[in-house]
Coordinates of C-alpha atoms and ligand atoms in Angstrom, one line a residue:
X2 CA -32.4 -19.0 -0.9
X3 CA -29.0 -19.8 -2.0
X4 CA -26.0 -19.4 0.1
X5 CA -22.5 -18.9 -1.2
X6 CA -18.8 -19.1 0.4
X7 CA -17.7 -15.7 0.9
X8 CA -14.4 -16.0 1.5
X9 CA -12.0 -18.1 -1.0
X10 CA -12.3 -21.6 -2.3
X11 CA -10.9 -23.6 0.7
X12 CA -11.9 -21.7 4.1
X13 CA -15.3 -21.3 4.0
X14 CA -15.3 -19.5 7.2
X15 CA -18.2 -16.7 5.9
X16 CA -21.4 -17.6 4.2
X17 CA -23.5 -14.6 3.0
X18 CA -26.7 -14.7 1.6
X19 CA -27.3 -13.8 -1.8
X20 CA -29.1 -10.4 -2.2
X21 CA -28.1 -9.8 1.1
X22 CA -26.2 -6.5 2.4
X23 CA -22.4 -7.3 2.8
X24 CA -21.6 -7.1 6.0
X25 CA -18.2 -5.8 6.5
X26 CA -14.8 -6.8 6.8
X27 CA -12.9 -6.9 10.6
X28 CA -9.7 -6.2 10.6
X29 CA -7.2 -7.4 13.2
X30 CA -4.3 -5.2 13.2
X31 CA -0.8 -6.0 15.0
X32 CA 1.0 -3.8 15.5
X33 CA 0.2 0.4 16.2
X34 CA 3.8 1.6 15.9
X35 CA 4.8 4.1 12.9
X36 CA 3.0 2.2 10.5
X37 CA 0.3 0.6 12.6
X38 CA -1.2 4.0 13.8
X39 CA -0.7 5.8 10.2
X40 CA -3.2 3.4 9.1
X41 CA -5.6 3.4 12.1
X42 CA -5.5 7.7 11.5
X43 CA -6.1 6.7 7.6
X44 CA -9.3 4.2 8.4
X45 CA -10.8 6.6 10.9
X46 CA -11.1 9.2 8.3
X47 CA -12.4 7.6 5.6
X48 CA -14.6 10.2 4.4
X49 CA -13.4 11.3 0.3
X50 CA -11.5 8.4 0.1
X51 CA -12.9 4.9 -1.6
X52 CA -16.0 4.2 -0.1
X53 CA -15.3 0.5 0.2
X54 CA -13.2 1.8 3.1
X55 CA -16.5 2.3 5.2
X56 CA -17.2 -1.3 5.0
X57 CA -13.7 -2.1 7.0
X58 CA -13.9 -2.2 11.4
X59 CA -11.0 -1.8 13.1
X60 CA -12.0 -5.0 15.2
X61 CA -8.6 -5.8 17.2
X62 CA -5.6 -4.0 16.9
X63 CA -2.4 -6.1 19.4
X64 CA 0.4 -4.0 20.8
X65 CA 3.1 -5.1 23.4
X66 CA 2.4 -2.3 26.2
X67 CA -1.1 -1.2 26.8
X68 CA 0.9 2.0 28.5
X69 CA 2.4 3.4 25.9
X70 CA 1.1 6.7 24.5
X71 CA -0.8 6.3 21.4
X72 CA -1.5 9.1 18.4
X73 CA -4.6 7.2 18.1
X74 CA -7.9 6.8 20.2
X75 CA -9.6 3.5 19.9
X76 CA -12.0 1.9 22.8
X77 CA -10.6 0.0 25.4
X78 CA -11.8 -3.3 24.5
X79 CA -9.7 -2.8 20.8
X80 CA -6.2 -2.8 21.9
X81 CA -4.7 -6.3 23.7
X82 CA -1.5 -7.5 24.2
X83 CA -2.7 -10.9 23.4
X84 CA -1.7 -10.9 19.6
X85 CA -2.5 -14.9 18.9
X86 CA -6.0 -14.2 20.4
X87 CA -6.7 -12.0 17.3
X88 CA -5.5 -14.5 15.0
X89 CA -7.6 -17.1 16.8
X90 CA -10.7 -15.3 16.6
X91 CA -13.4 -16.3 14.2
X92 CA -14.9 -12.9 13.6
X93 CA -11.6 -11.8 12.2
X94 CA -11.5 -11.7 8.1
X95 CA -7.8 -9.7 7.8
X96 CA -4.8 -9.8 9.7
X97 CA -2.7 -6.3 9.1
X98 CA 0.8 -7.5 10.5
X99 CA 2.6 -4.4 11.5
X100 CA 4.6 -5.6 14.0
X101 CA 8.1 -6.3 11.9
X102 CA 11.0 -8.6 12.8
X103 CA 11.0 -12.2 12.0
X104 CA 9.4 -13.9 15.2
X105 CA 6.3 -14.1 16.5
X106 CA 5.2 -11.9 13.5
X107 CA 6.0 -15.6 11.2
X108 CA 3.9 -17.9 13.5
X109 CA 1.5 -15.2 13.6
X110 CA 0.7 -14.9 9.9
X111 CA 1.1 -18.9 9.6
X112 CA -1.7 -19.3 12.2
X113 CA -3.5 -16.8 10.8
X114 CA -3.8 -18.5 7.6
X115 CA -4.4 -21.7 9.3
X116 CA -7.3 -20.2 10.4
X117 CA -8.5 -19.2 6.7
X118 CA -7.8 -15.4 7.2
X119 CA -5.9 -12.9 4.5
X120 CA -3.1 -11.5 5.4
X121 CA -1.6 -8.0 4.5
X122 CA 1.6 -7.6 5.9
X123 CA 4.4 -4.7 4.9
X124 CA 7.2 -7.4 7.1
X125 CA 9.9 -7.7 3.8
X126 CA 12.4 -9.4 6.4
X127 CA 9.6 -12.1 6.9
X128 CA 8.9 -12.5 3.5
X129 CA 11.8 -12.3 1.4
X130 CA 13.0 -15.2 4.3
X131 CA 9.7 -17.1 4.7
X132 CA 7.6 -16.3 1.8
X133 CA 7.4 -20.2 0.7
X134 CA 6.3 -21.0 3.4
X135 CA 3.8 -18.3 4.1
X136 CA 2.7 -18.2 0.4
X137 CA 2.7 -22.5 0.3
X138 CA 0.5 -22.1 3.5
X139 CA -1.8 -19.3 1.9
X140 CA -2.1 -21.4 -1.2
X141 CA -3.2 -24.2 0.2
X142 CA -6.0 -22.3 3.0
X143 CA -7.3 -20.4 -0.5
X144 CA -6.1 -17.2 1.4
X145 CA -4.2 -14.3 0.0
X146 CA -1.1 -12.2 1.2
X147 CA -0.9 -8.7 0.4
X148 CA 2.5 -7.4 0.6
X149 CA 2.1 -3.5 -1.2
X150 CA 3.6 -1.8 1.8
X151 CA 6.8 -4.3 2.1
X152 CA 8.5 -2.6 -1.0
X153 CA 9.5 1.2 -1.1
X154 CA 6.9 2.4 1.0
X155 CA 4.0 4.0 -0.3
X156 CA 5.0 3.5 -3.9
X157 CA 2.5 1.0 -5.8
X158 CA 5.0 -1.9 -7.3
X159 CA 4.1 -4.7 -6.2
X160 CA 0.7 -4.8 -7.4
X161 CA 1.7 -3.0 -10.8
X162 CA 3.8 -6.4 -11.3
X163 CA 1.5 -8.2 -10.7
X164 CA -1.4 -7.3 -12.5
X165 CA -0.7 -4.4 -15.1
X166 CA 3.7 -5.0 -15.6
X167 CA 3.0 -8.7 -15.9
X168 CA 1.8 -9.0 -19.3
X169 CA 5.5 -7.6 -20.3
X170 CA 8.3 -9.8 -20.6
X171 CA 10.5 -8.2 -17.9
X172 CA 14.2 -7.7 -18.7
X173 CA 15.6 -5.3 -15.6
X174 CA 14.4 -4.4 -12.4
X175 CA 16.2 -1.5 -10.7
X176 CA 15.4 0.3 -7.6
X177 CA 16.9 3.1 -4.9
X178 CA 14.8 0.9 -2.4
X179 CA 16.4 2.6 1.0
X180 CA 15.6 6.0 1.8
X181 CA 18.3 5.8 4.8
X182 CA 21.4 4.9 2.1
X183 CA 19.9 7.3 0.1
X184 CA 20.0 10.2 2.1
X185 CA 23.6 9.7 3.1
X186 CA 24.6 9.4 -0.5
X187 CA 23.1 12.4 -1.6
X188 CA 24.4 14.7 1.4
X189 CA 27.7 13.2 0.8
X190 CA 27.2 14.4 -2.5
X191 CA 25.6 17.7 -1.9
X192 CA 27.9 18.6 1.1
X193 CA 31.5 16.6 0.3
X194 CA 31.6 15.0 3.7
X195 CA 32.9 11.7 4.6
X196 CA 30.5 8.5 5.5
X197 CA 30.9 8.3 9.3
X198 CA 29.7 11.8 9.6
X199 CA 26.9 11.8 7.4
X200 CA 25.3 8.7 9.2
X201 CA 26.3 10.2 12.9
X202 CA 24.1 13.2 12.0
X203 CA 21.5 10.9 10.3
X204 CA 21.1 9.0 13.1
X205 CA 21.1 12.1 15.6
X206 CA 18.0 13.3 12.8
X207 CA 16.3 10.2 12.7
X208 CA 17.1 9.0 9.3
X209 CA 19.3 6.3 10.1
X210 CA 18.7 3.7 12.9
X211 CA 20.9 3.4 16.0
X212 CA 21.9 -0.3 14.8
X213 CA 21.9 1.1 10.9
X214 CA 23.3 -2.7 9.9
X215 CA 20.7 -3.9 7.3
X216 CA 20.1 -0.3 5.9
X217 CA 24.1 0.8 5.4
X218 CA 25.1 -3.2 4.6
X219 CA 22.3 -3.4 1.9
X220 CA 20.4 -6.2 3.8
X221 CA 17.3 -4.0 3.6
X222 CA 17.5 -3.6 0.1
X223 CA 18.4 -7.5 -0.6
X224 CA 15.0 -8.4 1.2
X225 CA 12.9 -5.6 -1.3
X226 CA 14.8 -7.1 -4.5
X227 CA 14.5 -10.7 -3.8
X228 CA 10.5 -9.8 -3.5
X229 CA 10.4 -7.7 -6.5
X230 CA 12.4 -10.2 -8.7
X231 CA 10.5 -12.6 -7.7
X232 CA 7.0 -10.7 -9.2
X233 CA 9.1 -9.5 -11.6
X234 CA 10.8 -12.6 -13.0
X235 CA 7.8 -15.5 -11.9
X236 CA 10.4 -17.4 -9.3
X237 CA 11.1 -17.7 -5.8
X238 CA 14.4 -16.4 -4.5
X239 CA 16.7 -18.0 -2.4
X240 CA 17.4 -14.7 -0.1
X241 CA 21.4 -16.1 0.1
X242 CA 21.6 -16.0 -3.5
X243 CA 21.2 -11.8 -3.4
X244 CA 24.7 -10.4 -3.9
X245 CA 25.0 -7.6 -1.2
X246 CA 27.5 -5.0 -1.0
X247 CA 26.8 -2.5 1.6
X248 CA 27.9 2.0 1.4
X249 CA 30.4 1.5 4.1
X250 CA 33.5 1.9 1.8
X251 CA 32.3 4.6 -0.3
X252 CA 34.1 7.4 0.6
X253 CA 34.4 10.9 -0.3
X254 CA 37.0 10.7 -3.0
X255 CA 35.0 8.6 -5.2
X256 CA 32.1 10.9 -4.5
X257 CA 34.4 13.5 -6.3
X258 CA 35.9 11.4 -9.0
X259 CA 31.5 10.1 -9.8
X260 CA 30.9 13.8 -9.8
X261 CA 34.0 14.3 -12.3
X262 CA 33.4 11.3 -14.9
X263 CA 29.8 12.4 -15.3
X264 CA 28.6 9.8 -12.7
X265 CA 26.3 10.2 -9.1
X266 CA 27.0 7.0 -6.5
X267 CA 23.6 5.1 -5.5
X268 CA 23.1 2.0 -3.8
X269 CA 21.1 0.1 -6.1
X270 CA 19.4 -2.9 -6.1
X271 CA 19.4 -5.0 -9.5
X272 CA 17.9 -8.0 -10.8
X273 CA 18.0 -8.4 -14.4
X274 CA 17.8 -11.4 -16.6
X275 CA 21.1 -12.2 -18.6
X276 CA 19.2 -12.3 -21.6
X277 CA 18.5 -15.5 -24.4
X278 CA 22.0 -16.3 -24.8
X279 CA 22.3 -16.5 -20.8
X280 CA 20.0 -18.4 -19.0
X281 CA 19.3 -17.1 -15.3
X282 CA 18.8 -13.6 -13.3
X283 CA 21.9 -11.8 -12.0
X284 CA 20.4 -10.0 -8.4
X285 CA 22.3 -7.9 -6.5
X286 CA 22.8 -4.8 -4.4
X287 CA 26.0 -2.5 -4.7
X288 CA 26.8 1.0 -4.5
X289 CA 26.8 1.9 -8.3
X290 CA 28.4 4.7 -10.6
X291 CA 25.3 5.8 -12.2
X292 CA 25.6 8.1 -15.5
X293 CA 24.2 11.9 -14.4
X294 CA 22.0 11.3 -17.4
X295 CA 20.1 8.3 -16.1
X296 CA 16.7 8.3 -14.5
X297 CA 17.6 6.7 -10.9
X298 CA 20.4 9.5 -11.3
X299 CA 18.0 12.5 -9.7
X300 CA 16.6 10.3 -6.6
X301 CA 17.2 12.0 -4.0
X302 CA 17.4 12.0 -0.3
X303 CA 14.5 9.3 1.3
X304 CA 12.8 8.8 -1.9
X305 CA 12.7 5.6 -3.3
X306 CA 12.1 4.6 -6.8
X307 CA 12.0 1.8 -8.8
X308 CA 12.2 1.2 -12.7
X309 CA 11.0 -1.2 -15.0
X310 CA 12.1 -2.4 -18.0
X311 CA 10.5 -5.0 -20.5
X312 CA 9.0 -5.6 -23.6
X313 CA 7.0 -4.5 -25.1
X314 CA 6.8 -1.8 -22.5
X315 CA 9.9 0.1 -22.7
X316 CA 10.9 1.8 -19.4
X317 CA 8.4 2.7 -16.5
X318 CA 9.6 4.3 -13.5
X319 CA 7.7 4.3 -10.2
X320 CA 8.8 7.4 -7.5
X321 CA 7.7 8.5 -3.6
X322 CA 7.8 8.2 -0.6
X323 CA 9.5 4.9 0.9
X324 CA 8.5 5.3 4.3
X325 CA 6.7 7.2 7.0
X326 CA 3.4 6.4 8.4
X327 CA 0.9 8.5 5.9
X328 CA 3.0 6.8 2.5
X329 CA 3.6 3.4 4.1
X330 CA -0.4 3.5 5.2
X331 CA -1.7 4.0 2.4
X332 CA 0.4 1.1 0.7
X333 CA -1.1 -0.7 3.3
X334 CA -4.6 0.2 3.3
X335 CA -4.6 -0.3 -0.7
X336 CA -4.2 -3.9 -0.1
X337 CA -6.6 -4.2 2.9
X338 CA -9.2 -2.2 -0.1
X339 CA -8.2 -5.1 -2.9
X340 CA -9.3 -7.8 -0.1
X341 CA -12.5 -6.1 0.8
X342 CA -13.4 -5.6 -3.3
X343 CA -12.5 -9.3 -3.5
X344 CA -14.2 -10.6 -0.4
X345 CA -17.5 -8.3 -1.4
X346 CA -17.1 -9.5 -5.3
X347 CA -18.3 -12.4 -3.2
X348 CA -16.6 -15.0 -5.7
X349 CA -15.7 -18.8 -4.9
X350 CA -12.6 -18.8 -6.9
X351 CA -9.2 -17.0 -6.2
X352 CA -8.4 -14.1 -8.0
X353 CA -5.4 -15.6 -9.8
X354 CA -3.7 -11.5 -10.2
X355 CA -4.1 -11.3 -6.6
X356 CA -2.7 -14.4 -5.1
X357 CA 0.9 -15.6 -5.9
X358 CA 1.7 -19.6 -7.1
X359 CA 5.2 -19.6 -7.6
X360 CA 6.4 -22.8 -7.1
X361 CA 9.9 -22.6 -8.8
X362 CA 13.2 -20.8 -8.1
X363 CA 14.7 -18.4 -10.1
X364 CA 18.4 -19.9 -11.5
X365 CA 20.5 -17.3 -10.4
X366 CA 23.6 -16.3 -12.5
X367 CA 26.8 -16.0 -10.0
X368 CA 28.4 -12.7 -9.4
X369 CA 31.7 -14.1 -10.9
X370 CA 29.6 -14.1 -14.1
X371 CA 28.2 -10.8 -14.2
X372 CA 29.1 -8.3 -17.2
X373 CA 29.4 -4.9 -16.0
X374 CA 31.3 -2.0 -16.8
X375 CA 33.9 -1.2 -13.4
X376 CA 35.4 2.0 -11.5
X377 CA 38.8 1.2 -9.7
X378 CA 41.5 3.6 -8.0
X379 CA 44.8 2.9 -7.3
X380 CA 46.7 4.0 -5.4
X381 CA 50.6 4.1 -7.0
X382 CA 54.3 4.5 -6.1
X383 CA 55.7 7.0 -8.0
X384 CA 57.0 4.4 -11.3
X385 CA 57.7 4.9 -14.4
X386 CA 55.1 3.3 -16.8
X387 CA 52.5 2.7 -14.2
X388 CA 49.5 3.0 -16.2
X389 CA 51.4 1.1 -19.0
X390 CA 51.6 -1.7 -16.6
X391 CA 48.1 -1.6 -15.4
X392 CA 46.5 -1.8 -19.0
X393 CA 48.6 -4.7 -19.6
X394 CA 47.4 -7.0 -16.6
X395 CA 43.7 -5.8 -17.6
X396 CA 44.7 -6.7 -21.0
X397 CA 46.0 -10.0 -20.2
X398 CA 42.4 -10.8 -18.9
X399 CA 40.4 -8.9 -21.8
X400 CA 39.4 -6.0 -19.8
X401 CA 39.6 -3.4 -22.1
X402 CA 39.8 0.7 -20.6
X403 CA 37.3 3.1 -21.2
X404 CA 39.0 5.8 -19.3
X405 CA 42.1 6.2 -17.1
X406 CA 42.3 9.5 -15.4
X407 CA 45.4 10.4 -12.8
X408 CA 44.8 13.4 -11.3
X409 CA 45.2 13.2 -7.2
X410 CA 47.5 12.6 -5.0
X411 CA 47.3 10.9 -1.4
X412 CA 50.3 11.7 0.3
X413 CA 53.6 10.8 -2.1
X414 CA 51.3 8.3 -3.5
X415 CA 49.3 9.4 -6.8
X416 CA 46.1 8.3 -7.5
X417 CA 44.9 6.4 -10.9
X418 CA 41.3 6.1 -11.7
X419 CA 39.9 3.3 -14.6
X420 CA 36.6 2.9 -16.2
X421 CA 36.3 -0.1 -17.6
X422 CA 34.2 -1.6 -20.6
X423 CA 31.9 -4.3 -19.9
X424 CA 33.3 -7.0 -18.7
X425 CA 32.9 -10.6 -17.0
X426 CA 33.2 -9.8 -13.5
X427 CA 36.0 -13.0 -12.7
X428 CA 38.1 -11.8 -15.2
X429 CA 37.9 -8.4 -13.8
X430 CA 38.9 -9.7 -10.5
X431 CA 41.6 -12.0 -11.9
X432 CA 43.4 -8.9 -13.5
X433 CA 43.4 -7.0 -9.8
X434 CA 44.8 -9.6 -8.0
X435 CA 47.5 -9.4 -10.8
X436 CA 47.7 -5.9 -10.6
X437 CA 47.7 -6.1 -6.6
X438 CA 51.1 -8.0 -6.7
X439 CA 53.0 -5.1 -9.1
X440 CA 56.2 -3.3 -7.6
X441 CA 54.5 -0.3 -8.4
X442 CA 51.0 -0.7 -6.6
X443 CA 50.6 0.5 -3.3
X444 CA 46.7 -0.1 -2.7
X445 CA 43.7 -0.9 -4.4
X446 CA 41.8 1.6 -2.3
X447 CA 38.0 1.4 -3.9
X448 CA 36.1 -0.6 -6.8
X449 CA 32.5 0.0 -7.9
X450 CA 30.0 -0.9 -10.6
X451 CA 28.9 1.4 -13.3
X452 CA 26.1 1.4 -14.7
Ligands
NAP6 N1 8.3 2.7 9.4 C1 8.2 2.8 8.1 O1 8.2 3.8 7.5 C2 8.0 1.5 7.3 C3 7.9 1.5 5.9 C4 7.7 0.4 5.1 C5 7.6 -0.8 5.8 N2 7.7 -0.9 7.2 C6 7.5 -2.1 7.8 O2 6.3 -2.1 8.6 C7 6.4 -2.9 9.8 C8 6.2 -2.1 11.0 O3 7.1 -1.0 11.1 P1 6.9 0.2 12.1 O4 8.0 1.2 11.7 O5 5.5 0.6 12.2 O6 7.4 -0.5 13.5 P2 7.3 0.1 15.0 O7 7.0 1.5 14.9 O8 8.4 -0.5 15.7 O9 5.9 -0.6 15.5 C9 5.9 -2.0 15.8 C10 4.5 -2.2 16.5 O10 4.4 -3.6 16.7 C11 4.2 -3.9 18.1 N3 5.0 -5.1 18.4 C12 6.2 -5.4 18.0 N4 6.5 -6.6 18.5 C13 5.5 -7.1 19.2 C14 5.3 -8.2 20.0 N5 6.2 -9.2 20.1 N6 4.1 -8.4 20.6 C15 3.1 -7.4 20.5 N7 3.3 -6.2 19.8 C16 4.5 -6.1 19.2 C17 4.7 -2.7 18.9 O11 4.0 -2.6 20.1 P3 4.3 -1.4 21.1 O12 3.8 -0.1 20.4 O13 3.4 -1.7 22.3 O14 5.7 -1.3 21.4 C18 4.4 -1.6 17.9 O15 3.1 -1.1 18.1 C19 7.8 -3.5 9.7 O16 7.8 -4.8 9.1 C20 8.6 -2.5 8.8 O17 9.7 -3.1 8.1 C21 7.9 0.3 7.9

C-alpha cells in the first residue's frame, strides 16, 4: 500500500491512500457578511455547477455575533465566534477569509498558514499591504493563497495573469477597478450634477460607503493595482509607491469640457512599463480624460473592467460585476474549486501557475517622470495676449499644445482650456508654477491626465 502527502510539499498534514476515495475538502470560512453568505448560498446549491463542488463541507464558518440575522441556515455547531479556533483546527484544509480589514484577518491567515492550510482570501487591503509576508509565509509552509475575489469582483484577472496572460510580455495594465467612483462619474455624466451630490444620494442608495475615503481618494483602487501589477509585471509592490489621486476635485465643468473635446472622466488605475528605453513601471491611479473612442470609455456605473495589453497578445479586456455577493462569490468559490482540483490531483509538488514566488520589487518610475498627454483650465483676468502668454511658459518647458479652447466664463473671469501633447510630467509642472505667477492668471482651477 503506498501512501502519499496529500496536501503540498512541506505540510504534510493529510495522507491519503492511493486508490482510495478522496475524501473531501473542509472549509473554514470567516466571515458570513455580504460576501461570506453569497458563497455559503453558492456551496449549498451546488447542483449544475462543477461537480468538484460536492466534494467541499462547509466545516466552520466564524462571525462576530452569533445574533445577528443570517440569509443563510447552517447547524448550530457551524457558526462560532472563536475565529482562531478554526484556524487551529486540524481537520480544516481551507481558510475562506471573508472578514476584511487589516487586523485579526492578517494574524489569522499567517496562523493559518503556520498550520499548513490554503488560504483564499478576497482582503486586497491585507494583501496589497502584507502580501510578503503572507506570500513569504505560504511559500515556505508549501501552501497557496488564492486571491480571485480581491480584484474587481467577480471578474476572473487574477488567475488569467497568472496562468493564461503570463506567457505574454505585458506592456499596460488598466482598470475601472471601483464600482463606487464609477457610478458617481457616470451620473455626473449622465445627469450634469456636481460631486457632493452625486455621492450624498450614492450613499443614501448604498453605492457609496458612509466613510467613502478609500473608494472617492483612490485608496481602493491603489490596493487592486499594486496586486495586479504585481501578476502582471512579476514584482512585488511597495503599496507607497502607487501614485493616488482621488475624484474629489472633479467637478462638473470638466465633465462638460471631457464631453466637449471628445473625452469621458474615469478614475483609472494604471501600471504600465516605460518601455526598453525606460527601465521601471509607472503605477498610478487618477481621474483620467479618456478618448470617447476607447474601450474603458463605455464602463459604466458599478462595472469594473480591466484591460490588458502585451505582446504578442494585443489587447484583452475583462468586464462584470465588481462586487455584490453572487459575482464576488463566485470569484471566490473559483479559487476554493482550483484548491480542491489541486489537493485531489493529489500531487507532492506545488503547482508553480498556482502559487506566487515573487521575491523582487518592481523599480517604480516616479510620477515626475511620467509622459502623459495633460488637460488644464485656467481661469484668466481679462488681458490682452493671455493665451499668447500661456503657450510661451509651456514652451519654455517643451510642452507643446494640442488644443486651447476658451469658451466659458466664471464670473468676469474667462475660462481657458489646454490639451497638451505628451509630455514629462516635471516639466509639465514646472511650466504651471510659471504660469501660476502671470499678472494675468487668476487660478489654476483643475488638471487631469489624458489618456
Ligand atoms: N462586498 C463586496 O461586494 C466585496 C467585493 C469584493 C471584495 N470584497 C472583500 O470581501 C471581504 C468581505 O467583505 P464583505 O462585504 O462581505 O464584508 P461584511 O459584509 O462587512 O462581512 C464581514 C464579516 O466578517 C465578520 N467579521 C468581521 N470582523 C470580525 C472579527 N473581528 N471577528 C469575527 N468576525 C468578524 C462579520 O461578522 P458579523 O456578521 O457577525 O458582523 C461579517 O460576517 C472584504 O475583504 C472586502 O474587501 C467585498
Amino acid at each position: 500500500m503506498v501512501v502519499k502527502a496529500l496536501t503540498t510539499q512541506h505540510s504534510a498534514l493529510k495522507i491519503q491512500i492511493w486508490g482510495a476515495k478522496f475524501v473531501g475538502v473542509k472549509l473554514g470560512i470567516l466571515g458570513l457578511g455580504t460576501v461570506g453568505t453569497g458563497t455559503v448560498q453558492l456551496l449549498q446549491d451546488a447542483v449544475g455547477r462543477n461537480p468538484l463542488l460536492q466534494e467541499v463541507e462547509i466545516y466552520r464558518v466564524g462571525v462576530r455575533s452569533l445574533d445577528k440575522p443570517r440569509d443563510v441556515k447552517l447547524p448550530q455547531s457551524v457558526v462560532t465566534t472563536d475565529l482562531a479556533a478554526i484556524v487551529n483546527d486540524p481537520a480544516v484544509d481551507i481558510v475562506v477569509e471573508l472578514m476584511g480589514g487589516l487586523e485579526p484577518a492578517r494574524s489569522l491567515i499567517l496562523q493559518a498558514i503556520k498550520n499548513g492550510k490554503h488560504i483564499v482570501t478576497a482582503n486586497k487591503a491585507a494583501i496589497a499591504r502584507f502580501g510578503a509576508e503572507i506570500f513569504n509565509a505560504a511559500n515556505e509552509a508549501g501552501v497557496y493563497v488564492m486571491l480571485e475575489a480581491a480584484v474587481g469582483g467577480g471578474i476572473p484577472v487574477i488567475q488569467p495573469l497568472k496562468q493564461a496572460l503570463s506567457v505574454n510580455r505585458i506592456h499596460t495594465v488598466t482598470g475601472i477597478v471601483n464600482g463606487t467612483t464609477n457610478y458617481i462619474l457616470t451620473r455626473m455624466q449622465t445627469e450634469g450634477s456636481d460631486f457632493g451630490d452625486v455621492l450624498a444620494d450614492a450613499q443614501r442608495l448604498g453605492y457609496a460607503e458612509a466613510d467613502p475615503t478609500a473608494d472617492i481618494d483612490g485608496l481602493d483602487a491603489a490596493d487592486k493595482i499594486a496586486i495586479l501589477a504585481s501578476l502582471g509585471f512579476g514584482g512585488r509592490i511597495h503599496l507607497e509607491d502607487v501614485y493616488c489621486e482621488g475624484i474629489r476635485q472633479v467637478s462638473k465643468t470638466d465633465i462638460t469640457y471631457a464631453e466637449k473635446l471628445g473625452f469621458v472622466i474615469k478614475l483609472l488605475a494604471i501600471a504600465k512599463s516605460q518601455g526598453n528605453n525606460h527601465p521601471g513601471l509607472s503605477v498610478r491611479v487618477h481621474p483620467t480624460f479618456v478618448p470617447k473612442s476607447h474601450p474603458l470609455a463605455s464602463i459604466n456605473g458599478v462595472y469594473n473592467a480591466i484591460l490588458v495589453e502585451g505582446e504578442p497578445i494585443g489587447q484583452v479586456m475583462f468586464f462584470g460585476p465588481g462586487a455584490g455577493a453572487g459575482a464576488t462569490a463566485s470569484a471566490v468559490t473559483s479559487d476554493i474549486l482550483s484548491l480542491v482540483a489541486a489537493l485531489e490531483s493529489n500531487t507532492a509538488v506545488p503547482n508553480p501557475l498556482l502559487t506566487c514566488r515573487h521575491e523582487d520589487y518592481c523599480q517604480i518610475t516616479p510620477v515626475s517622470q511620467l509622459l502623459t498627454r495633460f488637460y488644464a483650465r485656467f481661469l484668466t483676468k481679462d488681458h490682452p495676449g493671455v493665451i499668447g502668454k500661456l503657450g510661451t511658459c509651456f514652451g519654455n518647458y517643451g510642452v507643446s499644445l494640442e488644443s486651447v479652447v476658451q469658451t466659458g466664463f466664471q464670473g468676469a473671469l474667462a475660462e481657458i482650456v489646454v490639451v497638451t501633447h505628451d509630455v514629462k510630467e516635471g516639466d509639465f509642472r514646472q511650466a504651471l508654477d510659471e504660469i501660476r505667477h502671470l499678472e494675468a492668471i487668476d487660478s489654476i482651477a483643475s488638471i487631469l491626465r489624458v489618456l
